[in-house]
């Protein structure tokens, strides 16, 4: 196989593992294990906790002691053990600790997969900018395929989803032996521990504009985690209504949710156009409005003909909600910070979104779900409206607090690249 083909298989398996359980595990824990909203939120918060430091720490290990492709395989082997163990657990506290360990070994592999890809493409003399997207897209495709597999197999309320993810992890651990050799990451060995951990980027908090930006990155990371944790359980609860229990929404909720990932693909391609026309501040504002619409459509959507249209609209706007802040936000960081700390700043951005934001979103949303639960029945309409109010308030505060006057000039390079 060519190097690109080997990397595509790696990306496919990398995100197939995640797609098997990330969206549907909440439904399994609520409906089969009878966990509370708070307990489910805590389990999902493990991803945020693991994302605070583990990717950086594993990066240091790959840089100094273990080849990145070998470390990649070790992490996935340990992840397989954790997922296999989680499939046999019914205690919420034990589930949290096992899934925390799984997150500690899985989250760093996302960065390692990028490192392996960049290094391998460069060794082959291939342009990374032109060739990496065609490799990475196989991760999105596999995530969607995994969701369809679990849903069509009617495994959303079963621990089989975790066994399938564990099997894919073992397969990827073995497949890592076929990956191109990658002795070290691209981080220089003479950097200090502070720089390797991305802590030098915290100097950006001295700048009011950047401090505000990173705070909103964290708050929108919370919105993303709310969606991931409780989107699938919400759709499953329509089965409580006799009129809906045999609907496609109830039978295959993960397939409906996968429409959001498909929407992502189109909005990613549309980002350069929107940035040229509107500028970065308005694009990020659109993300917050899209999150509000996502939650409002959830609040009033249902499996009936008219209600299903609202659910479908919620999947379409998800692409804008996710992409317009995450990608445009990363571009904003790349442009604004000193080139000497750009890598650290990108790490800080991801820590705020996938670390602190993810943890807060999982824990707080769990408490809100429990607050609106009476005798085991969740008032999903009010739950989603609370989340919608949260994101629209963020949008209003963002408009008045985030100052950025040179949107058009900032996007000149985007126009040229497009």
Tab-separated table of C-alpha atoms in Angstrom:
chain	number	residue	atom	x	y	z
A	1	UNK	CA	0.000	0.000	0.000
A	2	UNK	CA	1.009	3.591	-0.507
A	3	UNK	CA	1.728	5.734	2.543
A	4	UNK	CA	-1.511	7.673	2.032
A	5	UNK	CA	-3.526	4.440	1.924
A	6	UNK	CA	-1.960	3.245	5.171
A	7	UNK	CA	-2.701	6.568	6.825
A	8	UNK	CA	-6.317	6.517	5.610
A	9	UNK	CA	-6.852	3.120	7.248
A	10	UNK	CA	-5.293	4.469	10.451
A	11	UNK	CA	-7.673	7.459	10.475
A	12	UNK	CA	-10.620	5.226	9.650
A	13	UNK	CA	-10.012	2.963	12.653
A	14	UNK	CA	-9.053	5.903	14.902
A	15	UNK	CA	-12.458	7.532	14.687
A	16	UNK	CA	-14.473	4.341	14.209
A	17	UNK	CA	-13.537	3.495	17.811
A	18	UNK	CA	-14.904	6.805	19.072
A	19	UNK	CA	-18.012	6.703	16.901
A	20	UNK	CA	-19.023	3.323	18.352
A	21	UNK	CA	-19.787	4.770	21.782
A	22	UNK	CA	-19.312	8.535	22.093
A	23	UNK	CA	-22.847	9.501	21.059
A	24	UNK	CA	-24.727	6.407	22.246
A	25	UNK	CA	-23.113	5.469	25.577
A	26	UNK	CA	-25.301	7.958	27.441
A	27	UNK	CA	-28.455	6.133	26.302
A	28	UNK	CA	-26.991	2.800	27.419
A	29	UNK	CA	-26.128	4.179	30.859
A	30	UNK	CA	-29.515	5.864	31.358
A	31	UNK	CA	-31.839	3.222	29.921
A	32	UNK	CA	-29.976	-0.005	30.712
A	33	UNK	CA	-27.802	0.792	33.733
A	34	UNK	CA	-30.270	3.384	35.109
A	35	UNK	CA	-27.646	6.006	35.880
A	36	UNK	CA	-28.824	9.494	36.819
A	37	UNK	CA	-28.150	12.503	34.610
A	38	UNK	CA	-25.397	13.620	36.977
A	39	UNK	CA	-23.738	10.192	36.884
A	40	UNK	CA	-23.827	10.152	33.081
A	41	UNK	CA	-22.428	13.682	33.016
A	42	UNK	CA	-19.538	12.656	35.260
A	43	UNK	CA	-18.654	9.712	33.030
A	44	UNK	CA	-18.564	12.003	30.004
A	45	UNK	CA	-16.561	14.597	31.954
A	46	UNK	CA	-13.666	12.111	31.927
A	47	UNK	CA	-12.880	13.203	28.359
A	48	UNK	CA	-12.426	16.781	29.495
A	49	UNK	CA	-10.273	15.834	32.466
A	50	UNK	CA	-8.037	13.653	30.311
A	51	UNK	CA	-7.690	16.412	27.696
A	52	UNK	CA	-6.227	18.892	30.168
A	53	UNK	CA	-2.712	17.439	30.186
A	54	UNK	CA	-2.521	13.942	28.687
A	55	UNK	CA	-2.020	14.904	25.007
A	56	UNK	CA	0.914	17.145	25.996
A	57	UNK	CA	2.436	14.566	28.341
A	58	UNK	CA	2.190	11.778	25.786
A	59	UNK	CA	3.692	14.154	23.225
A	60	UNK	CA	6.729	14.589	25.473
A	61	UNK	CA	7.084	10.792	25.757
A	62	UNK	CA	6.857	10.442	21.957
A	63	UNK	CA	9.422	13.195	21.556
A	64	UNK	CA	12.022	11.893	23.983
A	65	UNK	CA	11.650	8.189	24.627
A	66	UNK	CA	9.216	6.137	22.499
A	67	UNK	CA	8.599	6.292	18.766
A	68	UNK	CA	5.264	7.953	18.037
A	69	UNK	CA	3.892	5.033	16.004
A	70	UNK	CA	4.871	2.541	18.728
A	71	UNK	CA	3.385	4.682	21.496
A	72	UNK	CA	0.254	5.021	19.365
A	73	UNK	CA	-0.184	1.253	19.331
A	74	UNK	CA	0.452	0.925	23.073
A	75	UNK	CA	-2.213	3.543	23.841
A	76	UNK	CA	-4.806	1.769	21.708
A	77	UNK	CA	-3.984	-1.593	23.290
A	78	UNK	CA	-4.554	-0.096	26.754
A	79	UNK	CA	-7.721	1.577	25.474
A	80	UNK	CA	-9.031	-1.787	24.288
A	81	UNK	CA	-8.570	-3.208	27.790
A	82	UNK	CA	-10.412	-0.233	29.293
A	83	UNK	CA	-13.348	-0.462	26.857
A	84	UNK	CA	-13.635	-4.233	27.384
A	85	UNK	CA	-13.706	-3.643	31.146
A	86	UNK	CA	-16.280	-0.821	30.840
A	87	UNK	CA	-18.628	-3.153	28.964
A	88	UNK	CA	-18.817	-5.359	32.068
A	89	UNK	CA	-19.423	-2.548	34.602
A	90	UNK	CA	-22.739	-1.484	36.136
A	91	UNK	CA	-21.486	0.743	38.962
A	92	UNK	CA	-21.411	4.489	38.062
A	93	UNK	CA	-18.320	5.299	40.133
A	94	UNK	CA	-16.309	2.440	38.669
A	95	UNK	CA	-17.545	3.353	35.185
A	96	UNK	CA	-16.185	6.888	35.674
A	97	UNK	CA	-12.708	5.688	36.621
A	98	UNK	CA	-12.474	3.139	33.816
A	99	UNK	CA	-13.680	5.641	31.198
A	100	UNK	CA	-11.274	8.219	32.618
A	101	UNK	CA	-8.415	5.784	32.031
A	102	UNK	CA	-9.745	5.116	28.530
A	103	UNK	CA	-9.842	8.856	27.812
A	104	UNK	CA	-6.299	9.254	29.168
A	105	UNK	CA	-4.961	6.798	26.596
A	106	UNK	CA	-7.367	7.605	23.726
A	107	UNK	CA	-7.342	11.422	23.596
A	108	UNK	CA	-3.551	11.610	23.030
A	109	UNK	CA	-3.867	9.258	20.050
A	110	UNK	CA	-5.754	11.947	18.136
A	111	UNK	CA	-2.684	14.185	18.283
A	112	UNK	CA	-0.377	11.215	17.644
A	113	UNK	CA	-2.337	10.258	14.529
A	114	UNK	CA	-1.784	13.781	13.210
A	115	UNK	CA	1.926	13.621	14.071
A	116	UNK	CA	2.322	10.280	12.281
A	117	UNK	CA	0.437	11.612	9.260
A	118	UNK	CA	2.428	14.836	8.979
A	119	UNK	CA	5.763	13.062	9.413
A	120	UNK	CA	4.935	10.297	6.933
A	121	UNK	CA	3.642	12.658	4.255
A	122	UNK	CA	6.706	14.879	4.576
A	123	UNK	CA	9.047	11.885	4.284
A	124	UNK	CA	7.309	10.953	1.031
A	125	UNK	CA	7.825	14.482	-0.280
A	126	UNK	CA	4.076	15.155	-0.332
A	127	UNK	CA	2.525	18.537	0.394
A	128	UNK	CA	0.855	18.210	3.820
A	129	UNK	CA	-1.662	20.995	3.180
A	130	UNK	CA	-2.898	19.361	-0.009
A	131	UNK	CA	-2.749	15.715	1.063
A	132	UNK	CA	-3.703	15.623	4.752
A	133	UNK	CA	-7.385	16.638	4.305
A	134	UNK	CA	-7.976	13.655	2.003
A	135	UNK	CA	-6.503	11.446	4.749
A	136	UNK	CA	-8.370	13.047	7.656
A	137	UNK	CA	-11.771	12.875	5.969
A	138	UNK	CA	-11.684	9.079	6.381
A	139	UNK	CA	-11.991	9.715	10.122
A	140	UNK	CA	-15.263	11.596	9.627
A	141	UNK	CA	-16.553	8.883	7.292
A	142	UNK	CA	-15.734	6.137	9.789
A	143	UNK	CA	-17.344	8.028	12.678
A	144	UNK	CA	-20.576	8.205	10.676
A	145	UNK	CA	-20.284	4.537	9.673
A	146	UNK	CA	-19.747	3.514	13.304
A	147	UNK	CA	-22.889	5.373	14.377
A	148	UNK	CA	-24.878	3.694	11.613
A	149	UNK	CA	-23.480	0.286	12.570
A	150	UNK	CA	-24.503	0.664	16.204
A	151	UNK	CA	-27.904	2.079	15.315
A	152	UNK	CA	-28.853	-0.384	12.552
A	153	UNK	CA	-27.628	-3.209	14.769
A	154	UNK	CA	-29.952	-1.911	17.516
A	155	UNK	CA	-27.009	-1.790	19.909
A	156	UNK	CA	-27.480	1.729	21.289
A	157	UNK	CA	-28.827	0.365	24.589
A	158	UNK	CA	-26.366	-2.519	24.719
A	159	UNK	CA	-22.819	-2.936	26.011
A	160	UNK	CA	-21.991	-4.561	22.675
A	161	UNK	CA	-21.072	-1.077	21.428
A	162	UNK	CA	-18.170	-1.053	23.887
A	163	UNK	CA	-17.060	-4.542	22.854
A	164	UNK	CA	-17.024	-3.465	19.178
A	165	UNK	CA	-14.985	-0.373	20.089
A	166	UNK	CA	-12.574	-2.584	22.079
A	167	UNK	CA	-12.195	-4.921	19.111
A	168	UNK	CA	-11.449	-1.993	16.797
A	169	UNK	CA	-8.857	-0.748	19.313
A	170	UNK	CA	-7.083	-4.110	19.309
A	171	UNK	CA	-7.138	-4.109	15.510
A	172	UNK	CA	-5.638	-0.610	15.370
A	173	UNK	CA	-2.994	-1.526	17.954
A	174	UNK	CA	-1.903	-4.407	15.712
A	175	UNK	CA	-2.191	-2.298	12.571
A	176	UNK	CA	0.104	0.330	14.105
A	177	UNK	CA	2.967	-2.118	13.465
A	178	UNK	CA	2.437	-1.458	9.753
A	179	UNK	CA	2.569	2.330	10.071
A	180	UNK	CA	5.581	4.266	8.808
A	181	UNK	CA	8.335	4.639	11.382
A	182	UNK	CA	8.107	7.945	13.215
A	183	UNK	CA	10.995	8.192	15.721
A	184	UNK	CA	9.994	11.478	17.297
A	185	UNK	CA	7.370	14.171	17.069
A	186	UNK	CA	8.140	17.527	15.500
A	187	UNK	CA	8.660	19.200	18.870
A	188	UNK	CA	12.263	20.228	19.500
A	189	UNK	CA	13.948	18.399	22.327
A	190	UNK	CA	15.580	21.528	23.696
A	191	UNK	CA	12.260	23.080	24.624
A	192	UNK	CA	11.500	23.465	28.303
A	193	UNK	CA	8.812	21.429	30.029
A	194	UNK	CA	6.749	24.612	30.370
A	195	UNK	CA	6.841	25.142	26.589
A	196	UNK	CA	6.073	21.498	25.832
A	197	UNK	CA	2.986	21.654	28.038
A	198	UNK	CA	1.841	24.820	26.299
A	199	UNK	CA	1.943	26.821	29.533
A	200	UNK	CA	3.865	29.707	27.968
A	201	UNK	CA	0.719	30.529	25.959
A	202	UNK	CA	-0.999	31.620	29.185
A	203	UNK	CA	0.707	34.978	28.682
A	204	UNK	CA	-2.104	35.614	26.186
A	205	UNK	CA	-4.521	36.084	29.083
A	206	UNK	CA	-2.810	39.424	29.705
A	207	UNK	CA	-4.432	40.644	26.471
A	208	UNK	CA	-8.081	41.483	27.083
A	209	UNK	CA	-9.251	40.415	23.633
A	210	UNK	CA	-7.515	37.040	23.788
A	211	UNK	CA	-8.642	36.426	27.353
A	212	UNK	CA	-12.258	37.031	26.317
A	213	UNK	CA	-11.828	34.773	23.296
A	214	UNK	CA	-10.483	31.861	25.351
A	215	UNK	CA	-13.261	32.213	27.911
A	216	UNK	CA	-15.849	31.934	25.138
A	217	UNK	CA	-13.958	28.960	23.711
A	218	UNK	CA	-14.417	27.236	27.052
A	219	UNK	CA	-18.110	28.158	27.300
A	220	UNK	CA	-18.851	26.894	23.786
A	221	UNK	CA	-16.914	23.720	24.549
A	222	UNK	CA	-19.491	23.196	27.289
A	223	UNK	CA	-22.318	23.553	24.741
A	224	UNK	CA	-20.701	20.898	22.550
A	225	UNK	CA	-20.462	18.455	25.448
A	226	UNK	CA	-24.108	19.052	26.404
A	227	UNK	CA	-25.055	18.007	22.898
A	228	UNK	CA	-22.823	14.909	22.886
A	229	UNK	CA	-23.920	13.693	26.312
A	230	UNK	CA	-27.697	13.990	26.052
A	231	UNK	CA	-28.617	14.145	22.338
A	232	UNK	CA	-29.066	10.381	21.949
A	233	UNK	CA	-30.841	9.779	25.309
A	234	UNK	CA	-33.295	12.558	24.354
A	235	UNK	CA	-34.257	10.807	21.113
A	236	UNK	CA	-34.584	7.438	22.863
A	237	UNK	CA	-37.083	8.892	25.348
A	238	UNK	CA	-39.651	9.384	22.581
A	239	UNK	CA	-40.261	5.645	23.028
A	240	UNK	CA	-42.148	6.554	26.227
A	241	UNK	CA	-44.900	7.963	24.006
A	242	UNK	CA	-46.943	5.068	22.519
A	243	UNK	CA	-47.445	7.095	19.327
A	244	UNK	CA	-43.710	7.295	18.704
A	245	UNK	CA	-42.240	4.040	20.020
A	246	UNK	CA	-42.088	2.446	16.559
A	247	UNK	CA	-40.851	5.553	14.751
A	248	UNK	CA	-37.546	5.655	12.901
A	249	UNK	CA	-36.331	8.348	15.300
A	250	UNK	CA	-36.664	5.954	18.237
A	251	UNK	CA	-35.400	2.902	16.370
A	252	UNK	CA	-32.363	4.554	14.786
A	253	UNK	CA	-31.540	7.777	16.678
A	254	UNK	CA	-27.814	7.524	16.005
A	255	UNK	CA	-28.487	7.563	12.262
A	256	UNK	CA	-30.449	10.787	12.661
A	257	UNK	CA	-27.647	12.284	14.763
A	258	UNK	CA	-25.101	11.266	12.130
A	259	UNK	CA	-26.761	13.787	9.797
A	260	UNK	CA	-25.001	16.386	11.943
A	261	UNK	CA	-21.605	14.919	11.064
A	262	UNK	CA	-22.579	14.896	7.378
A	263	UNK	CA	-23.570	18.555	7.724
A	264	UNK	CA	-20.116	19.253	9.160
A	265	UNK	CA	-18.472	18.236	5.909
A	266	UNK	CA	-20.412	20.854	3.922
A	267	UNK	CA	-19.926	23.656	6.444
A	268	UNK	CA	-16.183	22.998	6.590
A	269	UNK	CA	-16.041	23.622	2.851
A	270	UNK	CA	-18.139	26.790	3.246
A	271	UNK	CA	-15.959	28.389	5.936
A	272	UNK	CA	-13.619	30.292	3.534
A	273	UNK	CA	-16.651	31.875	1.813
A	274	UNK	CA	-18.264	32.983	5.078
A	275	UNK	CA	-14.991	34.318	6.450
A	276	UNK	CA	-14.441	36.416	3.330
A	277	UNK	CA	-17.964	37.828	3.375
A	278	UNK	CA	-18.575	38.298	7.101
A	279	UNK	CA	-15.270	38.278	8.965
A	280	UNK	CA	-14.202	36.128	11.861
A	281	UNK	CA	-16.268	37.775	14.632
A	282	UNK	CA	-19.553	37.342	12.769
A	283	UNK	CA	-18.710	33.767	11.817
A	284	UNK	CA	-18.085	32.881	15.464
A	285	UNK	CA	-21.325	34.655	16.376
A	286	UNK	CA	-23.141	32.512	13.807
A	287	UNK	CA	-21.861	29.458	15.664
A	288	UNK	CA	-23.527	30.620	18.883
A	289	UNK	CA	-26.790	31.356	17.060
A	290	UNK	CA	-26.602	27.913	15.449
A	291	UNK	CA	-26.195	26.273	18.874
A	292	UNK	CA	-29.287	28.155	20.050
A	293	UNK	CA	-31.276	26.956	17.050
A	294	UNK	CA	-29.989	23.409	17.600
A	295	UNK	CA	-31.390	23.358	21.135
A	296	UNK	CA	-34.661	25.133	20.222
A	297	UNK	CA	-35.322	22.657	17.403
A	298	UNK	CA	-34.673	19.850	19.886
A	299	UNK	CA	-37.102	21.434	22.349
A	300	UNK	CA	-39.996	21.492	19.870
A	301	UNK	CA	-39.065	18.595	17.592
A	302	UNK	CA	-40.628	15.135	17.714
A	303	UNK	CA	-41.046	12.075	15.461
A	304	UNK	CA	-44.302	13.387	13.906
A	305	UNK	CA	-44.103	14.738	10.365
A	306	UNK	CA	-43.810	18.413	11.339
A	307	UNK	CA	-41.740	17.684	14.422
A	308	UNK	CA	-39.353	15.491	12.459
A	309	UNK	CA	-38.616	18.417	10.144
A	310	UNK	CA	-37.457	20.400	13.204
A	311	UNK	CA	-35.229	17.516	14.300
A	312	UNK	CA	-33.739	17.378	10.825
A	313	UNK	CA	-33.116	21.135	10.889
A	314	UNK	CA	-31.314	20.683	14.207
A	315	UNK	CA	-28.915	18.277	12.485
A	316	UNK	CA	-28.260	20.733	9.653
A	317	UNK	CA	-27.447	23.673	11.931
A	318	UNK	CA	-25.160	21.452	14.020
A	319	UNK	CA	-22.575	21.606	11.244
A	320	UNK	CA	-22.429	25.397	11.527
A	321	UNK	CA	-22.513	25.299	15.328
A	322	UNK	CA	-19.513	22.991	15.519
A	323	UNK	CA	-17.379	24.133	12.574
A	324	UNK	CA	-17.864	27.896	12.634
A	325	UNK	CA	-16.335	28.272	16.069
A	326	UNK	CA	-13.852	25.406	16.273
A	327	UNK	CA	-12.190	25.956	12.899
A	328	UNK	CA	-12.530	29.724	12.582
A	329	UNK	CA	-11.428	30.016	16.211
A	330	UNK	CA	-8.301	28.014	15.472
A	331	UNK	CA	-7.595	30.285	12.502
A	332	UNK	CA	-8.040	33.344	14.708
A	333	UNK	CA	-5.491	31.994	17.190
A	334	UNK	CA	-3.064	31.187	14.369
A	335	UNK	CA	-3.235	34.745	13.039
A	336	UNK	CA	-3.240	36.694	16.284
A	337	UNK	CA	-0.479	35.181	18.405
A	338	UNK	CA	3.281	35.545	18.141
A	339	UNK	CA	4.730	32.833	15.917
A	340	UNK	CA	6.989	31.677	18.755
A	341	UNK	CA	4.002	30.487	20.791
A	342	UNK	CA	1.543	29.564	18.042
A	343	UNK	CA	1.746	25.839	18.762
A	344	UNK	CA	1.294	26.468	22.468
A	345	UNK	CA	-1.630	28.781	21.780
A	346	UNK	CA	-3.346	26.119	19.675
A	347	UNK	CA	-2.832	23.696	22.550
A	348	UNK	CA	-4.365	26.202	24.949
A	349	UNK	CA	-7.345	26.662	22.612
A	350	UNK	CA	-7.977	22.908	22.562
A	351	UNK	CA	-7.547	22.680	26.334
A	352	UNK	CA	-10.176	25.364	26.871
A	353	UNK	CA	-12.627	23.715	24.450
A	354	UNK	CA	-12.018	19.977	24.932
A	355	UNK	CA	-10.654	20.117	28.460
A	356	UNK	CA	-12.235	22.641	30.802
A	357	UNK	CA	-15.270	23.305	28.593
A	358	UNK	CA	-16.007	19.618	28.121
A	359	UNK	CA	-15.746	18.912	31.853
A	360	UNK	CA	-17.997	21.803	32.881
A	361	UNK	CA	-20.543	21.024	30.180
A	362	UNK	CA	-20.806	17.368	31.187
A	363	UNK	CA	-21.145	18.016	34.927
A	364	UNK	CA	-23.482	21.035	34.811
A	365	UNK	CA	-25.738	19.575	32.103
A	366	UNK	CA	-26.101	16.416	34.206
A	367	UNK	CA	-27.342	18.492	37.129
A	368	UNK	CA	-29.819	20.356	34.919
A	369	UNK	CA	-31.190	17.110	33.482
A	370	UNK	CA	-31.686	15.723	37.000
A	371	UNK	CA	-33.395	18.967	38.081
A	372	UNK	CA	-35.984	18.577	35.312
A	373	UNK	CA	-36.492	14.859	35.967
A	374	UNK	CA	-39.559	13.826	37.988
A	375	UNK	CA	-40.229	10.159	38.797
A	376	UNK	CA	-37.740	9.132	36.143
A	377	UNK	CA	-39.394	11.211	33.398
A	378	UNK	CA	-37.312	14.009	31.891
A	379	UNK	CA	-38.857	17.298	30.807
A	380	UNK	CA	-36.736	17.522	27.682
A	381	UNK	CA	-38.448	20.627	26.335
A	382	UNK	CA	-37.483	22.742	29.319
A	383	UNK	CA	-34.052	21.129	29.442
A	384	UNK	CA	-33.278	22.144	25.848
A	385	UNK	CA	-34.780	25.597	26.320
A	386	UNK	CA	-32.452	26.192	29.283
A	387	UNK	CA	-29.505	25.230	27.084
A	388	UNK	CA	-30.827	27.463	24.276
A	389	UNK	CA	-31.087	30.382	26.696
A	390	UNK	CA	-27.504	29.713	27.751
A	391	UNK	CA	-26.123	29.939	24.212
A	392	UNK	CA	-28.162	33.000	23.176
A	393	UNK	CA	-26.975	34.829	26.292
A	394	UNK	CA	-23.421	33.898	25.296
A	395	UNK	CA	-24.057	35.376	21.860
A	396	UNK	CA	-25.321	38.684	23.280
A	397	UNK	CA	-22.376	39.010	25.675
A	398	UNK	CA	-19.961	38.052	22.901
A	399	UNK	CA	-21.251	40.842	20.647
A	400	UNK	CA	-20.664	43.565	23.215
A	401	UNK	CA	-17.489	42.225	24.822
A	402	UNK	CA	-15.362	40.867	21.963
A	403	UNK	CA	-13.739	43.680	19.986
A	404	UNK	CA	-12.212	42.907	16.612
A	405	UNK	CA	-12.226	45.666	14.009
A	406	UNK	CA	-10.147	44.278	11.158
A	407	UNK	CA	-12.116	41.228	10.066
A	408	UNK	CA	-11.754	41.921	6.347
A	409	UNK	CA	-8.014	42.483	6.525
A	410	UNK	CA	-7.630	39.418	8.708
A	411	UNK	CA	-9.182	37.233	6.052
A	412	UNK	CA	-7.159	38.407	3.044
A	413	UNK	CA	-4.987	35.319	3.279
A	414	UNK	CA	-8.078	33.110	3.390
A	415	UNK	CA	-9.326	34.643	0.155
A	416	UNK	CA	-5.974	34.126	-1.509
A	417	UNK	CA	-5.801	30.506	-0.323
A	418	UNK	CA	-9.326	29.751	-1.508
